[in-house]
mmCIF file of C-alpha atoms and ligand atoms in Angstrom:
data_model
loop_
_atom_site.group_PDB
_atom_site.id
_atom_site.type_symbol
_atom_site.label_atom_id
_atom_site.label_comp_id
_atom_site.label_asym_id
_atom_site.label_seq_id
_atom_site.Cartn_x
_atom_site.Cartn_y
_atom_site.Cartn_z
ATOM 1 C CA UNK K 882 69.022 99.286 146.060
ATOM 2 C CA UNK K 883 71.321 101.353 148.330
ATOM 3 C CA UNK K 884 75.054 102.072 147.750
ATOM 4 C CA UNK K 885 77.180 99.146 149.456
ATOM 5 C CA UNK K 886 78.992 99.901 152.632
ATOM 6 C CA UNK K 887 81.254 96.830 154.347
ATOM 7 C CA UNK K 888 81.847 97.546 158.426
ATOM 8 C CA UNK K 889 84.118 95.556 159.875
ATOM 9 C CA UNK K 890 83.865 96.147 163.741
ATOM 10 C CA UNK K 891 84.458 93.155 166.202
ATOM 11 C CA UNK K 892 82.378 95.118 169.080
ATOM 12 C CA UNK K 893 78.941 94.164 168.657
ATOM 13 C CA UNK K 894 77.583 97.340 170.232
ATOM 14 C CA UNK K 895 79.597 99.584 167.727
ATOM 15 C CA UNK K 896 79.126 97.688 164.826
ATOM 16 C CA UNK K 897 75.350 97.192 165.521
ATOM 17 C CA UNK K 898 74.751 101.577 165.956
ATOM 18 C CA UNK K 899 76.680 101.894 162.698
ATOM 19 C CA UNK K 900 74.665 99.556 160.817
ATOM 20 C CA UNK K 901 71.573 101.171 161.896
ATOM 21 C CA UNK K 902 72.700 104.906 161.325
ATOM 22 C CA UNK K 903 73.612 103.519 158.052
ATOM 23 C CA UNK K 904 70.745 101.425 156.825
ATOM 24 C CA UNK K 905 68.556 104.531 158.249
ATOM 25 C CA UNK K 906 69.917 106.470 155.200
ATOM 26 C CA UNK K 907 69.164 103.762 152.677
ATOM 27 C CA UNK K 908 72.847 102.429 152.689
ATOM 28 C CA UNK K 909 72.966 98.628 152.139
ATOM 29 C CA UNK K 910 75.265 97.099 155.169
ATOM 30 C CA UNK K 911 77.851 94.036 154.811
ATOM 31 C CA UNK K 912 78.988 93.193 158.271
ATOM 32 C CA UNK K 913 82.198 91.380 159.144
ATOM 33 C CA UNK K 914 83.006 90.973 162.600
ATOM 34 C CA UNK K 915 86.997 89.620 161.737
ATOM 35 C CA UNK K 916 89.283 90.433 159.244
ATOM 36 C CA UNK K 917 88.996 86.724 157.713
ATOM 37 C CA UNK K 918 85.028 87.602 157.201
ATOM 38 C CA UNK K 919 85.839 90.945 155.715
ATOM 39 C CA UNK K 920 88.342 88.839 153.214
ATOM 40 C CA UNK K 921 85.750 87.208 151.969
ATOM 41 C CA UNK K 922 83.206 89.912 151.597
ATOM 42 C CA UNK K 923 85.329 91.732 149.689
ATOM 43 C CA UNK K 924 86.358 88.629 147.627
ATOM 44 C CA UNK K 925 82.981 88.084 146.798
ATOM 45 C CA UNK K 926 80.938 91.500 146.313
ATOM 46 C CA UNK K 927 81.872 93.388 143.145
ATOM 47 C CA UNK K 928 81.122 96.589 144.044
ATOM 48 C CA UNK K 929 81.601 98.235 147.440
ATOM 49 C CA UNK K 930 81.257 102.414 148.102
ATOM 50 C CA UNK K 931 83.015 102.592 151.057
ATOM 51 C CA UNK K 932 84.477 100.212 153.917
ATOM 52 C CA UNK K 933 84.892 101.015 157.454
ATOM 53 C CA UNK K 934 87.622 99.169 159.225
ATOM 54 C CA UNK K 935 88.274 99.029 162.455
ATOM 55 C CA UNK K 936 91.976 98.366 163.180
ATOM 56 C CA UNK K 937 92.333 96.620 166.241
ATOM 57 C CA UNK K 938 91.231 93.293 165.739
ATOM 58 C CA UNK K 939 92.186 89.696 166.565
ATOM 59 C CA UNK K 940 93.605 87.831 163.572
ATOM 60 C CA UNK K 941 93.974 89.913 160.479
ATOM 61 C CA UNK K 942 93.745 93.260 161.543
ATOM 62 C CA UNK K 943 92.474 95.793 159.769
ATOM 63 C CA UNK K 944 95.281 97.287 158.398
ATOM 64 C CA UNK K 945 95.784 94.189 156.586
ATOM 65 C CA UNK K 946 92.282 94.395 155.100
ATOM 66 C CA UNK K 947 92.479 97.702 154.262
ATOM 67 C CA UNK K 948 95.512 97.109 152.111
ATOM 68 C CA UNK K 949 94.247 94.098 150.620
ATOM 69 C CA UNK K 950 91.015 96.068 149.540
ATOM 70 C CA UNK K 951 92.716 99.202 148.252
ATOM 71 C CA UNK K 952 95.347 96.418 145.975
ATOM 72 C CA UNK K 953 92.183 95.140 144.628
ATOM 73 C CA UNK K 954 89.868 98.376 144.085
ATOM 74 C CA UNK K 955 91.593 101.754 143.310
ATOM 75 C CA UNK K 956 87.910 104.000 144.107
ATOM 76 C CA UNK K 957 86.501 102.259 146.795
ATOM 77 C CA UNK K 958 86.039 104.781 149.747
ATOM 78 C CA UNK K 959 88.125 103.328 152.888
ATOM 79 C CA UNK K 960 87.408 104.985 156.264
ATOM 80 C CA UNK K 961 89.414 103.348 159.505
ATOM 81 C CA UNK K 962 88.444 103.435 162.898
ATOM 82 C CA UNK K 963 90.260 104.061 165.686
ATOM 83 C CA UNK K 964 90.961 104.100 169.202
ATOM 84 C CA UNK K 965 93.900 105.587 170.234
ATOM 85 C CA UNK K 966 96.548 108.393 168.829
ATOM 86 C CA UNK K 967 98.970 105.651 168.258
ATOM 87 C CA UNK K 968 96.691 104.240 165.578
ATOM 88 C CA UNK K 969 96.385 107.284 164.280
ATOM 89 C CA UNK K 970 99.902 107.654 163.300
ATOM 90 C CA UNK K 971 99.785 103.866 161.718
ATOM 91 C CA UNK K 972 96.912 104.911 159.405
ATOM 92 C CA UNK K 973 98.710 108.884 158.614
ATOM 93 C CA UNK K 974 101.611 107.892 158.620
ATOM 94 C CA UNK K 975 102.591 104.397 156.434
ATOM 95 C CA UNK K 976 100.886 103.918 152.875
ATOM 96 C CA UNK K 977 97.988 101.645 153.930
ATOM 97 C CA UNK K 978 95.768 102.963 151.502
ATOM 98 C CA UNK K 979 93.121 104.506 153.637
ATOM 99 C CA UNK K 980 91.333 108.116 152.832
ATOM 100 C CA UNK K 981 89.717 108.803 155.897
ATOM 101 C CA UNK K 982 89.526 108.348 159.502
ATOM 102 C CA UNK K 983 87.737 108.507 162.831
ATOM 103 C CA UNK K 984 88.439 108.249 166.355
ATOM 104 C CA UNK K 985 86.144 106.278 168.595
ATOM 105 C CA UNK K 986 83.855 107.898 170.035
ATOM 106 C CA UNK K 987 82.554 109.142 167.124
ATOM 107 C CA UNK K 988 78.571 110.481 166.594
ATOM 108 C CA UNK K 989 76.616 109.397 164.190
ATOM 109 C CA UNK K 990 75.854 112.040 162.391
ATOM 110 C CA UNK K 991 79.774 112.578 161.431
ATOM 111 C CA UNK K 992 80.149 109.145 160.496
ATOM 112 C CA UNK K 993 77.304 109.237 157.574
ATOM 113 C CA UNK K 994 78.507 112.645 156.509
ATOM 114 C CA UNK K 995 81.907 111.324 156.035
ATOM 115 C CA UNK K 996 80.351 108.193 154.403
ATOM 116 C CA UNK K 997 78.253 110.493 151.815
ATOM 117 C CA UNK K 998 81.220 112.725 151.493
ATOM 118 C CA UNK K 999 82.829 109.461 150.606
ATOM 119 C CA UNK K 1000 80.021 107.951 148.406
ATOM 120 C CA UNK K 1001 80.033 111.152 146.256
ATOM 121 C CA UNK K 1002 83.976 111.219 145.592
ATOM 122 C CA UNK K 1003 83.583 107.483 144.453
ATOM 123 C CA UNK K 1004 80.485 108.281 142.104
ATOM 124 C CA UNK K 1005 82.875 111.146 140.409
ATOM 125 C CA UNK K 1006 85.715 108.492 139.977
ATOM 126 C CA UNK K 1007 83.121 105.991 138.264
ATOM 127 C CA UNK K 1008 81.833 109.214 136.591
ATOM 128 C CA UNK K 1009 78.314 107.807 137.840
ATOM 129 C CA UNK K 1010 77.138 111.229 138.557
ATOM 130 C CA UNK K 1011 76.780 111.947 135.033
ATOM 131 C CA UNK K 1012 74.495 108.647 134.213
ATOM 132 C CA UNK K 1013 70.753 109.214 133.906
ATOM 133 C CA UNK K 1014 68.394 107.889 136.742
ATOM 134 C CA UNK K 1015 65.753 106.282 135.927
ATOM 135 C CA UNK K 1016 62.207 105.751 138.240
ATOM 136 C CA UNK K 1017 58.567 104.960 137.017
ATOM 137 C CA UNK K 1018 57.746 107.244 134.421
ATOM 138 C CA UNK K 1019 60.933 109.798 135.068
ATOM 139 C CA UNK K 1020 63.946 109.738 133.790
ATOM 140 C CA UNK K 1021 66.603 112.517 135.004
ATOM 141 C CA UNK K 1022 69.583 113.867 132.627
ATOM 142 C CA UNK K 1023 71.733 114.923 135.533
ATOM 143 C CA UNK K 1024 74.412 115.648 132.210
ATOM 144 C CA UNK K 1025 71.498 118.465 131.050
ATOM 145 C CA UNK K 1026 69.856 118.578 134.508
ATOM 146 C CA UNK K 1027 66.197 117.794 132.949
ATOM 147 C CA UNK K 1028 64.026 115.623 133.987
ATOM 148 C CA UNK K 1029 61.185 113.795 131.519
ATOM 149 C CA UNK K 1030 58.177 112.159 131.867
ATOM 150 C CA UNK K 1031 57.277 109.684 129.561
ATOM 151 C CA UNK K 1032 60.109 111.387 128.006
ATOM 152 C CA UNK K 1033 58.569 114.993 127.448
ATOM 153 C CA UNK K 1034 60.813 117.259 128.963
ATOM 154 C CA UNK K 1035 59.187 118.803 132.312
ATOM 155 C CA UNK K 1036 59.934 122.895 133.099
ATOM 156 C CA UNK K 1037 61.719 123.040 136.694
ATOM 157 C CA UNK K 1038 63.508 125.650 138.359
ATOM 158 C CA UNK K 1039 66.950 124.927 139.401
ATOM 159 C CA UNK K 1040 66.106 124.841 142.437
ATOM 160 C CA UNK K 1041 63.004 122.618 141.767
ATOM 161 C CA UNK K 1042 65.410 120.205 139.616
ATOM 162 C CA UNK K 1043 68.000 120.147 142.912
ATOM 163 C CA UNK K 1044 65.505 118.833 145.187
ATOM 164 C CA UNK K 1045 63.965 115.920 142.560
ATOM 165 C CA UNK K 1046 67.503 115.000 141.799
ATOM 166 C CA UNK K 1047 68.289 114.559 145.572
ATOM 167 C CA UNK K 1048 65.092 112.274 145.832
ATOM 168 C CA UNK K 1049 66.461 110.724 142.723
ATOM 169 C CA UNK K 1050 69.776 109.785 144.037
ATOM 170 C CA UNK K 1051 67.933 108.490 147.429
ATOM 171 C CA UNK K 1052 64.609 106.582 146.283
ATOM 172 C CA UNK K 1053 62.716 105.238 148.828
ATOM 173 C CA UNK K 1054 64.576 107.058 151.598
ATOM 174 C CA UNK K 1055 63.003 109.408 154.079
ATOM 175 C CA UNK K 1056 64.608 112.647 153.423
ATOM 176 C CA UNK K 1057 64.089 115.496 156.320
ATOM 177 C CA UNK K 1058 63.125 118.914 155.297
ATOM 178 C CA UNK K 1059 66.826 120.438 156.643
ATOM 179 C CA UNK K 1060 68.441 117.960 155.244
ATOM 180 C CA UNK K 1061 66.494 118.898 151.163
ATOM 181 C CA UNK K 1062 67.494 122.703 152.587
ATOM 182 C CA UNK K 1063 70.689 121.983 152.749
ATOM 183 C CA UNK K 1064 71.375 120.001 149.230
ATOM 184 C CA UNK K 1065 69.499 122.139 147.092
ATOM 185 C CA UNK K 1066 70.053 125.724 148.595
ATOM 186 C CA UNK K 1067 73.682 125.369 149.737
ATOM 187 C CA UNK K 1068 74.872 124.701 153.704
ATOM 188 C CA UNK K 1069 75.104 128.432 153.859
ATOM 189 C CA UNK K 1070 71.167 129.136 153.575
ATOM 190 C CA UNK K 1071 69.783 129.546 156.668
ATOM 191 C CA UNK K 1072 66.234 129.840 155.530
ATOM 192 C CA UNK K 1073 62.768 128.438 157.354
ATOM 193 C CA UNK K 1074 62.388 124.854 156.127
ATOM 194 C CA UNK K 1075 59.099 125.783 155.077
ATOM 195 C CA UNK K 1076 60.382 126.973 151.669
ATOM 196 C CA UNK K 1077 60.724 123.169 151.356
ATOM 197 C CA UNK K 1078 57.275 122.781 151.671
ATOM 198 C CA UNK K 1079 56.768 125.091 149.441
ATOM 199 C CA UNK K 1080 58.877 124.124 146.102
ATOM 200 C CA UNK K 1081 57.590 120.620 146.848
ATOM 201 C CA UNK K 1082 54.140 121.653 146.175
ATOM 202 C CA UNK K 1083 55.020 123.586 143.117
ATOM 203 C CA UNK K 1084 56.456 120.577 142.161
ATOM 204 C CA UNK K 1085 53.771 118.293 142.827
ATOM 205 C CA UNK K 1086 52.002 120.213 140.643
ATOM 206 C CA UNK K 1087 54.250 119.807 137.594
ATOM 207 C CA UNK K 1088 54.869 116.068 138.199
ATOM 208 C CA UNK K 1089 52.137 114.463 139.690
ATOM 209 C CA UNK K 1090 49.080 113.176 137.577
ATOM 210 C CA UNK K 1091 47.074 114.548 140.569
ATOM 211 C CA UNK K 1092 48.814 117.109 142.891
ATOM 212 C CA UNK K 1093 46.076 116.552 145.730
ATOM 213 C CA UNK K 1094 46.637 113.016 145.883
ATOM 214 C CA UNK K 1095 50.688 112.540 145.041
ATOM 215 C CA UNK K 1096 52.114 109.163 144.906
ATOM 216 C CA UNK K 1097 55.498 110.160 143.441
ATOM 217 C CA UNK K 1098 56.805 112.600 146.067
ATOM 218 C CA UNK K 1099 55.763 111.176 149.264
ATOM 219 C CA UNK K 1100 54.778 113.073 152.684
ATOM 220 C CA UNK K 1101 56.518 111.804 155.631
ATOM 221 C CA UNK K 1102 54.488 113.173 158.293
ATOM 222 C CA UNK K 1103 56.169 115.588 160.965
ATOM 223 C CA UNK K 1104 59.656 114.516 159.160
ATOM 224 C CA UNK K 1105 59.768 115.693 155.468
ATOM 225 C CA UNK K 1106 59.477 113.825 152.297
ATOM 226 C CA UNK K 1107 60.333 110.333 150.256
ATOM 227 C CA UNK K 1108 60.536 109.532 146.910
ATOM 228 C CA UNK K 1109 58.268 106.689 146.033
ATOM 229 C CA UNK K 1110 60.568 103.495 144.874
ATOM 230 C CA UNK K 1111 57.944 101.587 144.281
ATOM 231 C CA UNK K 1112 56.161 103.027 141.341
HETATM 232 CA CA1 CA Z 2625 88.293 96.455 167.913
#
């Protein structure tokens, strides 16, 4: 199951393009549309990621909710919308609690990068970047950075382990061939994302009980690649 993101957003429009950007990236979505819902969520979900709050709201504002969520969890990644330079200055400015925010209009592209950016900080804080991941038959040291199958240790390439671990940490998700460029050679690289191609055949070959017909790594035709979940 995806990492837990709350949005609290009393526009319908917004709320409903952030929930979709976000769900499209395997994030599981809470969605409060007042502060008194987003009270509760947080009352009653153990374990959030990040929340996005969006401050000017009728009732409890989010503000409040912000503060009330960072009282009751000291990792959870808090982002606050907003929608004017006034607000700004609330959130910079007073202790609220808050790590992050963004200014409406915002695209979606920023807004999942800054929720990954946020997701990642949290797993260091939990020190969940260090636990093993389990799937099927694989199970990934990310502490040794090996993976095994059936627990006997499989030979990859740094670069080879990069791009399993990145389907790893996003099972089930549709994962572009730019996007595996970017994780496992570095934002710098500007290489064809063919090399993708590439490495995932090599390893295909060292993971798959059949390389010609692979049901671990996944083609997603004229996109890139996903990590089967479901074996
Ligand atoms: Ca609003």
């Amino acid at each position: 199951m995806g990492k837990t993101i709350l949005i609290l957003e009393d526009e319908k429009d917004i709320r409903s393009f952030i929930v979709i950007n976000l769900k499209r990236k395997g994030y599981r979505v809470l969605e409060a549309s007042t502060g008194e819902e987003a009270l509760k969520i947080i009352d009653n979900e153990p374990f959030l990621y990040v929340a996005i709050l969006d401050i000017m709201l009728p009732g409890i504002d989010g503000l409040e909710v912000c503060e009330y969520l960072r009282q009751k969890d000291e990792e959870v990644g808090i982002i606050m919308l907003t929608a004017k330079t006034q607000e700004i200055d609330k959130v910079t400015g007073l202790y609220t609690g808050a790590d992050d925010y963004i200014t409406k209009p915002f695209s979606p592209v920023e807004l999942v990068a800054r929720v990954d950016g946020l997701c990642r900080r949290v797993d260091l804080l939990k020190g969940k970047d260090q636990e093993d991941l389990y799937s099927g038959p694989f199970r990934l040291s990310r502490e040794s950075r090996t993976l095994f199958k059936n627990e006997k240790r499989i030979d990859l390439t740094q670069l080879e382990y990069a791009i399993v671990q990145y389907f790893l940490e996003n099972p089930g998700v549709a994962l572009n061939r730019d996007e595996i460029l970017n994780e496992a050679w570095g934002e710098d690289f500007f290489g064809d994302a063919k090399i993708v191609d590439v490495n995932i055949r090599r390893i295909r070959k060292k993971i798959e009980d059949n390389s010609s017909n692979p049901k671990y790594i996944l083609t997603v035709w004229g996109y890139g690649y996903r990590w089967n979940s479901s074996i």
